Amino acid sequence: MARKALLLFAAMSRRPHAVLLVRDSDGDARRRVGLEQARDDKPWPFKVVIGVAHPKREAWVLAGFQPQNPEEVARLQALRARLSLDPILKSHELDARKHGAKTDIKRALNELILGEAERERQCINETALDVLEERGDSNGLADFLGEVRQRLVPILSGRTPEQ
């Protein structure tokens, strides 16, 4: 599918400068390999940035969670106790297969942010990049941020990687 998407972008009369291929691993590391194969298939006329959230994109949001009030501190403490691990530092160890299970990553995130979309956005947009990279070392976020820095930032800043 990724290769087909890249072929479609390459065939456009107005090609993008970059294409982001982002998906969940759902616990299967081979998903990244498939995206890399599509990127390496040919020299594309645009940059291809790959991101694979392990096990799901919620892991990236959890990595950026920073309690903002006493209620959130209490929810985080309760979640740590229930899971017997820190979901912020070990989001990659949460489960993506059984909805509602004790270690269900979607359930864990919902317990912290109570389903608030704005709060979820804040976890990513308002957390320092160095914090996201450190906490995202095992869940794919650090790799994605590295790809963005290497392949996308030069385009957005008007520089080519060689400059």
Short mmCIF file of N, CA and C in Angstrom, two decimals:
data_model
loop_
_atom_site.label_atom_id
_atom_site.label_comp_id
_atom_site.label_asym_id
_atom_site.label_seq_id
_atom_site.Cartn_x
_atom_site.Cartn_y
_atom_site.Cartn_z
N MET A 1 0.81 -1.20 0.00
CA MET A 1 0.00 0.00 0.00
C MET A 1 0.85 1.26 0.00
N ALA A 2 1.93 1.24 0.80
CA ALA A 2 2.79 2.42 0.87
C ALA A 2 3.41 2.70 -0.49
N ARG A 3 3.87 1.67 -1.16
CA ARG A 3 4.46 1.85 -2.49
C ARG A 3 3.43 2.42 -3.45
N LYS A 4 2.21 1.92 -3.40
CA LYS A 4 1.15 2.44 -4.28
C LYS A 4 0.89 3.91 -4.00
N ALA A 5 0.87 4.27 -2.73
CA ALA A 5 0.66 5.68 -2.37
C ALA A 5 1.78 6.55 -2.92
N LEU A 6 3.02 6.08 -2.79
CA LEU A 6 4.15 6.84 -3.31
C LEU A 6 4.09 6.97 -4.83
N LEU A 7 3.68 5.90 -5.50
CA LEU A 7 3.53 5.95 -6.96
C LEU A 7 2.47 6.98 -7.36
N LEU A 8 1.37 7.04 -6.60
CA LEU A 8 0.33 8.03 -6.90
C LEU A 8 0.84 9.45 -6.72
N PHE A 9 1.58 9.69 -5.64
CA PHE A 9 2.14 11.02 -5.42
C PHE A 9 3.14 11.37 -6.52
N ALA A 10 3.94 10.41 -6.94
CA ALA A 10 4.94 10.65 -7.98
C ALA A 10 4.30 10.96 -9.33
N ALA A 11 3.10 10.44 -9.55
CA ALA A 11 2.41 10.66 -10.83
C ALA A 11 1.64 11.97 -10.88
N MET A 12 1.53 12.67 -9.78
CA MET A 12 0.77 13.92 -9.75
C MET A 12 1.49 15.01 -10.53
N SER A 13 0.72 15.89 -11.14
CA SER A 13 1.33 17.00 -11.87
C SER A 13 1.99 17.98 -10.90
N ARG A 14 1.39 18.18 -9.74
CA ARG A 14 2.00 19.00 -8.68
C ARG A 14 2.40 18.06 -7.55
N ARG A 15 3.63 17.63 -7.59
CA ARG A 15 4.12 16.68 -6.60
C ARG A 15 4.39 17.37 -5.27
N PRO A 16 4.21 16.63 -4.18
CA PRO A 16 4.56 17.19 -2.87
C PRO A 16 6.08 17.23 -2.73
N HIS A 17 6.54 18.04 -1.80
CA HIS A 17 7.97 18.08 -1.49
C HIS A 17 8.35 16.92 -0.57
N ALA A 18 7.36 16.44 0.18
CA ALA A 18 7.61 15.32 1.10
C ALA A 18 6.31 14.55 1.32
N VAL A 19 6.48 13.28 1.64
CA VAL A 19 5.35 12.41 1.98
C VAL A 19 5.69 11.74 3.30
N LEU A 20 4.75 11.78 4.23
CA LEU A 20 4.92 11.13 5.52
C LEU A 20 4.13 9.82 5.51
N LEU A 21 4.82 8.74 5.79
CA LEU A 21 4.19 7.43 5.93
C LEU A 21 4.22 7.09 7.41
N VAL A 22 3.09 7.17 8.07
CA VAL A 22 3.01 6.96 9.51
C VAL A 22 1.94 5.91 9.80
N ARG A 23 2.30 4.96 10.65
CA ARG A 23 1.34 3.91 11.01
C ARG A 23 1.68 3.31 12.36
N ASP A 24 0.75 2.54 12.89
CA ASP A 24 0.96 1.79 14.13
C ASP A 24 1.67 0.48 13.80
N SER A 25 2.49 0.01 14.73
CA SER A 25 3.12 -1.30 14.53
C SER A 25 2.19 -2.41 14.96
N ASP A 26 1.28 -2.11 15.88
CA ASP A 26 0.41 -3.13 16.47
C ASP A 26 1.24 -4.31 16.96
N GLY A 27 2.47 -4.02 17.40
CA GLY A 27 3.34 -5.06 17.93
C GLY A 27 4.12 -5.82 16.88
N ASP A 28 4.04 -5.43 15.62
CA ASP A 28 4.72 -6.14 14.54
C ASP A 28 5.81 -5.26 13.94
N ALA A 29 7.07 -5.52 14.30
CA ALA A 29 8.20 -4.72 13.84
C ALA A 29 8.38 -4.75 12.33
N ARG A 30 7.84 -5.76 11.66
CA ARG A 30 7.98 -5.86 10.20
C ARG A 30 7.25 -4.74 9.48
N ARG A 31 6.33 -4.06 10.15
CA ARG A 31 5.60 -2.97 9.50
C ARG A 31 6.54 -1.84 9.10
N ARG A 32 7.54 -1.57 9.91
CA ARG A 32 8.52 -0.54 9.54
C ARG A 32 9.32 -1.00 8.32
N VAL A 33 9.70 -2.26 8.30
CA VAL A 33 10.47 -2.80 7.18
C VAL A 33 9.72 -2.60 5.87
N GLY A 34 8.42 -2.84 5.88
CA GLY A 34 7.62 -2.66 4.67
C GLY A 34 7.62 -1.22 4.19
N LEU A 35 7.53 -0.27 5.12
CA LEU A 35 7.56 1.15 4.74
C LEU A 35 8.95 1.52 4.20
N GLU A 36 10.00 0.99 4.81
CA GLU A 36 11.35 1.28 4.33
C GLU A 36 11.57 0.69 2.94
N GLN A 37 11.02 -0.49 2.68
CA GLN A 37 11.13 -1.09 1.35
C GLN A 37 10.46 -0.21 0.31
N ALA A 38 9.30 0.33 0.64
CA ALA A 38 8.61 1.22 -0.29
C ALA A 38 9.44 2.48 -0.55
N ARG A 39 10.03 3.04 0.50
CA ARG A 39 10.85 4.25 0.33
C ARG A 39 12.09 3.95 -0.51
N ASP A 40 12.68 2.79 -0.29
CA ASP A 40 13.93 2.45 -0.98
C ASP A 40 13.71 1.85 -2.37
N ASP A 41 12.45 1.66 -2.75
CA ASP A 41 12.12 1.02 -4.02
C ASP A 41 12.70 1.75 -5.22
N LYS A 42 12.73 3.07 -5.16
CA LYS A 42 13.23 3.87 -6.26
C LYS A 42 13.55 5.26 -5.75
N PRO A 43 14.27 6.06 -6.52
CA PRO A 43 14.53 7.44 -6.09
C PRO A 43 13.29 8.30 -6.34
N TRP A 44 12.55 8.55 -5.29
CA TRP A 44 11.30 9.30 -5.40
C TRP A 44 11.61 10.78 -5.62
N PRO A 45 10.72 11.50 -6.29
CA PRO A 45 10.96 12.93 -6.55
C PRO A 45 10.57 13.81 -5.35
N PHE A 46 10.53 13.23 -4.17
CA PHE A 46 10.19 13.93 -2.93
C PHE A 46 10.83 13.15 -1.79
N LYS A 47 10.93 13.78 -0.65
CA LYS A 47 11.44 13.10 0.54
C LYS A 47 10.34 12.22 1.11
N VAL A 48 10.72 11.08 1.66
CA VAL A 48 9.77 10.17 2.30
C VAL A 48 10.19 10.02 3.76
N VAL A 49 9.28 10.41 4.65
CA VAL A 49 9.51 10.35 6.09
C VAL A 49 8.68 9.21 6.66
N ILE A 50 9.31 8.37 7.46
CA ILE A 50 8.63 7.21 8.02
C ILE A 50 8.47 7.36 9.53
N GLY A 51 7.29 7.00 10.01
CA GLY A 51 7.03 6.96 11.45
C GLY A 51 6.22 5.72 11.77
N VAL A 52 6.69 4.94 12.74
CA VAL A 52 5.95 3.75 13.17
C VAL A 52 5.81 3.82 14.69
N ALA A 53 4.57 3.99 15.13
CA ALA A 53 4.28 4.07 16.57
C ALA A 53 4.15 2.66 17.12
N HIS A 54 4.90 2.41 18.19
CA HIS A 54 4.89 1.08 18.80
C HIS A 54 4.32 1.16 20.22
N PRO A 55 3.25 0.48 20.50
CA PRO A 55 2.49 -0.36 19.58
C PRO A 55 1.42 0.43 18.80
N LYS A 56 1.04 1.59 19.32
CA LYS A 56 0.03 2.43 18.66
C LYS A 56 0.39 3.89 18.87
N ARG A 57 -0.25 4.77 18.15
CA ARG A 57 0.02 6.20 18.23
C ARG A 57 -0.22 6.75 19.63
N GLU A 58 -1.06 6.10 20.40
CA GLU A 58 -1.31 6.53 21.78
C GLU A 58 -0.02 6.52 22.61
N ALA A 59 0.93 5.66 22.23
CA ALA A 59 2.22 5.61 22.94
C ALA A 59 2.94 6.95 22.81
N TRP A 60 2.82 7.58 21.66
CA TRP A 60 3.47 8.87 21.44
C TRP A 60 2.81 9.95 22.31
N VAL A 61 1.50 9.88 22.43
CA VAL A 61 0.78 10.85 23.27
C VAL A 61 1.15 10.64 24.73
N LEU A 62 1.18 9.39 25.17
CA LEU A 62 1.57 9.09 26.56
C LEU A 62 2.98 9.61 26.86
N ALA A 63 3.88 9.51 25.89
CA ALA A 63 5.25 9.99 26.09
C ALA A 63 5.28 11.49 26.36
N GLY A 64 4.29 12.21 25.89
CA GLY A 64 4.25 13.65 26.09
C GLY A 64 3.38 14.10 27.24
N PHE A 65 2.78 13.15 27.94
CA PHE A 65 1.89 13.53 29.05
C PHE A 65 2.70 14.07 30.21
N GLN A 66 2.32 15.28 30.66
CA GLN A 66 2.90 15.90 31.85
C GLN A 66 1.74 16.43 32.67
N PRO A 67 1.54 15.89 33.87
CA PRO A 67 0.40 16.31 34.69
C PRO A 67 0.36 17.84 34.85
N GLN A 68 -0.84 18.39 34.69
CA GLN A 68 -1.00 19.85 34.76
C GLN A 68 -1.72 20.32 36.02
N ASN A 69 -2.25 19.38 36.79
CA ASN A 69 -2.97 19.77 38.00
C ASN A 69 -3.00 18.57 38.96
N PRO A 70 -3.43 18.78 40.19
CA PRO A 70 -3.45 17.68 41.17
C PRO A 70 -4.30 16.48 40.74
N GLU A 71 -5.37 16.73 40.01
CA GLU A 71 -6.21 15.62 39.55
C GLU A 71 -5.45 14.73 38.57
N GLU A 72 -4.69 15.35 37.66
CA GLU A 72 -3.91 14.57 36.71
C GLU A 72 -2.77 13.83 37.41
N VAL A 73 -2.18 14.44 38.41
CA VAL A 73 -1.14 13.76 39.19
C VAL A 73 -1.74 12.51 39.84
N ALA A 74 -2.93 12.66 40.42
CA ALA A 74 -3.59 11.52 41.08
C ALA A 74 -3.94 10.43 40.07
N ARG A 75 -4.43 10.82 38.89
CA ARG A 75 -4.77 9.82 37.87
C ARG A 75 -3.52 9.08 37.40
N LEU A 76 -2.40 9.80 37.24
CA LEU A 76 -1.16 9.16 36.83
C LEU A 76 -0.67 8.19 37.91
N GLN A 77 -0.72 8.59 39.16
CA GLN A 77 -0.30 7.71 40.25
C GLN A 77 -1.16 6.45 40.30
N ALA A 78 -2.46 6.63 40.13
CA ALA A 78 -3.37 5.47 40.15
C ALA A 78 -3.09 4.54 38.97
N LEU A 79 -2.83 5.12 37.82
CA LEU A 79 -2.54 4.30 36.64
C LEU A 79 -1.22 3.56 36.81
N ARG A 80 -0.21 4.22 37.33
CA ARG A 80 1.07 3.55 37.60
C ARG A 80 0.87 2.36 38.54
N ALA A 81 0.07 2.55 39.58
CA ALA A 81 -0.19 1.47 40.54
C ALA A 81 -0.95 0.33 39.87
N ARG A 82 -1.95 0.65 39.07
CA ARG A 82 -2.76 -0.38 38.42
C ARG A 82 -1.93 -1.19 37.43
N LEU A 83 -1.05 -0.52 36.69
CA LEU A 83 -0.27 -1.19 35.65
C LEU A 83 1.04 -1.80 36.17
N SER A 84 1.49 -1.36 37.32
CA SER A 84 2.79 -1.76 37.86
C SER A 84 3.93 -1.34 36.92
N LEU A 85 3.73 -0.24 36.24
CA LEU A 85 4.77 0.36 35.41
C LEU A 85 4.38 1.81 35.14
N ASP A 86 5.33 2.60 34.70
CA ASP A 86 5.07 4.00 34.38
C ASP A 86 4.66 4.09 32.92
N PRO A 87 3.40 4.41 32.62
CA PRO A 87 2.93 4.43 31.23
C PRO A 87 3.56 5.55 30.39
N ILE A 88 4.15 6.53 31.04
CA ILE A 88 4.81 7.62 30.32
C ILE A 88 6.18 7.16 29.82
N LEU A 89 6.89 6.45 30.66
CA LEU A 89 8.24 6.00 30.31
C LEU A 89 8.25 4.65 29.62
N LYS A 90 7.21 3.87 29.79
CA LYS A 90 7.17 2.50 29.25
C LYS A 90 5.94 2.27 28.37
N SER A 91 5.53 3.30 27.64
CA SER A 91 4.32 3.18 26.81
C SER A 91 4.43 2.04 25.80
N HIS A 92 5.64 1.73 25.37
CA HIS A 92 5.85 0.65 24.41
C HIS A 92 5.53 -0.73 24.99
N GLU A 93 5.45 -0.82 26.31
CA GLU A 93 5.13 -2.10 26.94
C GLU A 93 3.63 -2.34 27.10
N LEU A 94 2.84 -1.35 26.75
CA LEU A 94 1.39 -1.51 26.85
C LEU A 94 0.89 -2.30 25.65
N ASP A 95 -0.31 -2.82 25.78
CA ASP A 95 -0.87 -3.75 24.80
C ASP A 95 -1.78 -3.03 23.80
N ALA A 96 -1.75 -3.52 22.59
CA ALA A 96 -2.60 -2.94 21.55
C ALA A 96 -3.63 -3.94 21.03
N ARG A 97 -3.64 -5.13 21.57
CA ARG A 97 -4.47 -6.17 20.98
C ARG A 97 -5.85 -6.32 21.59
N LYS A 98 -5.96 -6.23 22.91
CA LYS A 98 -7.25 -6.48 23.55
C LYS A 98 -7.83 -5.19 24.09
N HIS A 99 -8.88 -4.72 23.44
CA HIS A 99 -9.53 -3.49 23.87
C HIS A 99 -10.12 -3.68 25.27
N GLY A 100 -9.78 -2.76 26.17
CA GLY A 100 -10.30 -2.81 27.53
C GLY A 100 -9.50 -3.65 28.49
N ALA A 101 -8.46 -4.35 27.99
CA ALA A 101 -7.63 -5.17 28.87
C ALA A 101 -6.88 -4.28 29.86
N LYS A 102 -6.36 -4.89 30.90
CA LYS A 102 -5.63 -4.14 31.94
C LYS A 102 -4.54 -3.27 31.33
N THR A 103 -3.80 -3.77 30.38
CA THR A 103 -2.69 -3.03 29.79
C THR A 103 -3.04 -2.41 28.43
N ASP A 104 -4.31 -2.27 28.13
CA ASP A 104 -4.74 -1.66 26.87
C ASP A 104 -4.26 -0.21 26.81
N ILE A 105 -3.50 0.12 25.78
CA ILE A 105 -2.90 1.45 25.67
C ILE A 105 -3.96 2.54 25.50
N LYS A 106 -5.01 2.25 24.78
CA LYS A 106 -6.07 3.24 24.61
C LYS A 106 -6.77 3.52 25.94
N ARG A 107 -6.99 2.48 26.70
CA ARG A 107 -7.60 2.63 28.03
C ARG A 107 -6.69 3.47 28.94
N ALA A 108 -5.39 3.19 28.92
CA ALA A 108 -4.45 3.92 29.76
C ALA A 108 -4.47 5.41 29.42
N LEU A 109 -4.41 5.73 28.14
CA LEU A 109 -4.43 7.14 27.75
C LEU A 109 -5.73 7.80 28.17
N ASN A 110 -6.84 7.11 27.96
CA ASN A 110 -8.14 7.68 28.34
C ASN A 110 -8.23 7.93 29.84
N GLU A 111 -7.64 7.07 30.64
CA GLU A 111 -7.65 7.28 32.09
C GLU A 111 -6.91 8.56 32.48
N LEU A 112 -5.91 8.92 31.71
CA LEU A 112 -5.14 10.13 32.03
C LEU A 112 -5.79 11.40 31.50
N ILE A 113 -6.26 11.37 30.25
CA ILE A 113 -6.76 12.61 29.64
C ILE A 113 -8.28 12.67 29.56
N LEU A 114 -8.94 11.62 30.03
CA LEU A 114 -10.41 11.56 30.07
C LEU A 114 -11.05 11.82 28.71
N GLY A 115 -10.38 11.37 27.66
CA GLY A 115 -10.93 11.48 26.31
C GLY A 115 -10.95 12.88 25.73
N GLU A 116 -10.26 13.82 26.35
CA GLU A 116 -10.26 15.21 25.89
C GLU A 116 -9.27 15.39 24.74
N ALA A 117 -9.78 15.70 23.55
CA ALA A 117 -8.94 15.86 22.37
C ALA A 117 -7.93 16.99 22.54
N GLU A 118 -8.33 18.07 23.15
CA GLU A 118 -7.41 19.20 23.36
C GLU A 118 -6.26 18.79 24.28
N ARG A 119 -6.55 18.02 25.30
CA ARG A 119 -5.51 17.58 26.22
C ARG A 119 -4.54 16.65 25.50
N GLU A 120 -5.07 15.80 24.63
CA GLU A 120 -4.22 14.91 23.84
C GLU A 120 -3.29 15.73 22.95
N ARG A 121 -3.80 16.75 22.32
CA ARG A 121 -3.01 17.62 21.46
C ARG A 121 -1.88 18.27 22.26
N GLN A 122 -2.19 18.71 23.47
CA GLN A 122 -1.19 19.36 24.31
C GLN A 122 -0.01 18.42 24.64
N CYS A 123 -0.32 17.16 24.80
CA CYS A 123 0.74 16.21 25.15
C CYS A 123 1.84 16.18 24.09
N ILE A 124 1.47 16.36 22.86
CA ILE A 124 2.46 16.35 21.77
C ILE A 124 2.97 17.76 21.48
N ASN A 125 2.08 18.72 21.39
CA ASN A 125 2.47 20.07 20.95
C ASN A 125 3.17 20.90 22.01
N GLU A 126 2.94 20.62 23.28
CA GLU A 126 3.48 21.49 24.31
C GLU A 126 4.59 20.84 25.14
N THR A 127 4.97 19.64 24.80
CA THR A 127 6.06 18.97 25.50
C THR A 127 7.35 19.20 24.73
N ALA A 128 8.41 19.51 25.44
CA ALA A 128 9.70 19.79 24.81
C ALA A 128 10.16 18.61 23.96
N LEU A 129 10.76 18.91 22.82
CA LEU A 129 11.23 17.87 21.91
C LEU A 129 12.22 16.92 22.56
N ASP A 130 13.10 17.44 23.41
CA ASP A 130 14.07 16.55 24.04
C ASP A 130 13.39 15.57 24.98
N VAL A 131 12.29 15.99 25.61
CA VAL A 131 11.52 15.09 26.48
C VAL A 131 10.84 14.02 25.63
N LEU A 132 10.22 14.43 24.52
CA LEU A 132 9.56 13.48 23.63
C LEU A 132 10.56 12.47 23.07
N GLU A 133 11.74 12.95 22.71
CA GLU A 133 12.76 12.04 22.17
C GLU A 133 13.23 11.04 23.23
N GLU A 134 13.45 11.53 24.43
CA GLU A 134 13.91 10.64 25.50
C GLU A 134 12.86 9.58 25.83
N ARG A 135 11.63 10.03 26.02
CA ARG A 135 10.56 9.09 26.37
C ARG A 135 10.13 8.24 25.18
N GLY A 136 10.40 8.71 23.98
CA GLY A 136 9.99 8.00 22.77
C GLY A 136 11.05 7.11 22.18
N ASP A 137 12.09 6.82 22.95
CA ASP A 137 13.19 6.01 22.44
C ASP A 137 12.74 4.59 22.06
N SER A 138 11.80 4.02 22.80
CA SER A 138 11.37 2.64 22.54
C SER A 138 10.03 2.53 21.86
N ASN A 139 9.31 3.64 21.69
CA ASN A 139 7.98 3.55 21.07
C ASN A 139 7.93 4.09 19.65
N GLY A 140 9.08 4.40 19.08
CA GLY A 140 9.15 4.86 17.70
C GLY A 140 9.12 6.36 17.52
N LEU A 141 8.78 7.11 18.56
CA LEU A 141 8.67 8.56 18.43
C LEU A 141 10.03 9.20 18.19
N ALA A 142 11.07 8.77 18.88
CA ALA A 142 12.40 9.34 18.68
C ALA A 142 12.89 9.10 17.26
N ASP A 143 12.63 7.91 16.73
CA ASP A 143 13.02 7.62 15.35
C ASP A 143 12.28 8.53 14.37
N PHE A 144 10.98 8.72 14.60
CA PHE A 144 10.19 9.58 13.73
C PHE A 144 10.69 11.02 13.78
N LEU A 145 10.95 11.52 14.99
CA LEU A 145 11.45 12.89 15.12
C LEU A 145 12.81 13.04 14.43
N GLY A 146 13.62 12.02 14.48
CA GLY A 146 14.90 12.04 13.77
C GLY A 146 14.70 12.11 12.26
N GLU A 147 13.74 11.36 11.76
CA GLU A 147 13.44 11.41 10.32
C GLU A 147 12.91 12.79 9.92
N VAL A 148 12.05 13.35 10.75
CA VAL A 148 11.53 14.69 10.48
C VAL A 148 12.68 15.69 10.44
N ARG A 149 13.56 15.61 11.41
CA ARG A 149 14.70 16.53 11.49
C ARG A 149 15.60 16.39 10.26
N GLN A 150 15.86 15.15 9.87
CA GLN A 150 16.78 14.90 8.76
C GLN A 150 16.16 15.18 7.40
N ARG A 151 14.92 14.79 7.20
CA ARG A 151 14.34 14.82 5.85
C ARG A 151 13.34 15.95 5.61
N LEU A 152 12.63 16.38 6.65
CA LEU A 152 11.56 17.36 6.45
C LEU A 152 11.97 18.78 6.83
N VAL A 153 12.68 18.95 7.91
CA VAL A 153 13.06 20.29 8.36
C VAL A 153 13.84 21.05 7.28
N PRO A 154 14.79 20.42 6.57
CA PRO A 154 15.48 21.17 5.53
C PRO A 154 14.54 21.71 4.43
N ILE A 155 13.52 20.95 4.12
CA ILE A 155 12.55 21.41 3.11
C ILE A 155 11.76 22.59 3.64
N LEU A 156 11.28 22.47 4.87
CA LEU A 156 10.48 23.54 5.47
C LEU A 156 11.28 24.81 5.72
N SER A 157 12.58 24.65 5.93
CA SER A 157 13.42 25.83 6.18
C SER A 157 13.99 26.40 4.90
N GLY A 158 13.70 25.77 3.77
CA GLY A 158 14.18 26.27 2.49
C GLY A 158 15.60 25.86 2.17
N ARG A 159 16.13 24.90 2.93
CA ARG A 159 17.48 24.41 2.68
C ARG A 159 17.40 22.96 2.18
N THR A 160 18.38 22.59 1.40
CA THR A 160 18.50 21.18 1.05
C THR A 160 19.43 20.55 2.09
N PRO A 161 19.36 19.24 2.30
CA PRO A 161 20.22 18.58 3.30
C PRO A 161 21.71 18.84 3.08
N GLU A 162 22.13 19.09 1.84
CA GLU A 162 23.54 19.30 1.55
C GLU A 162 24.01 20.69 1.95
N GLN A 163 23.10 21.64 2.16
CA GLN A 163 23.49 23.02 2.46
C GLN A 163 23.90 23.18 3.90
#
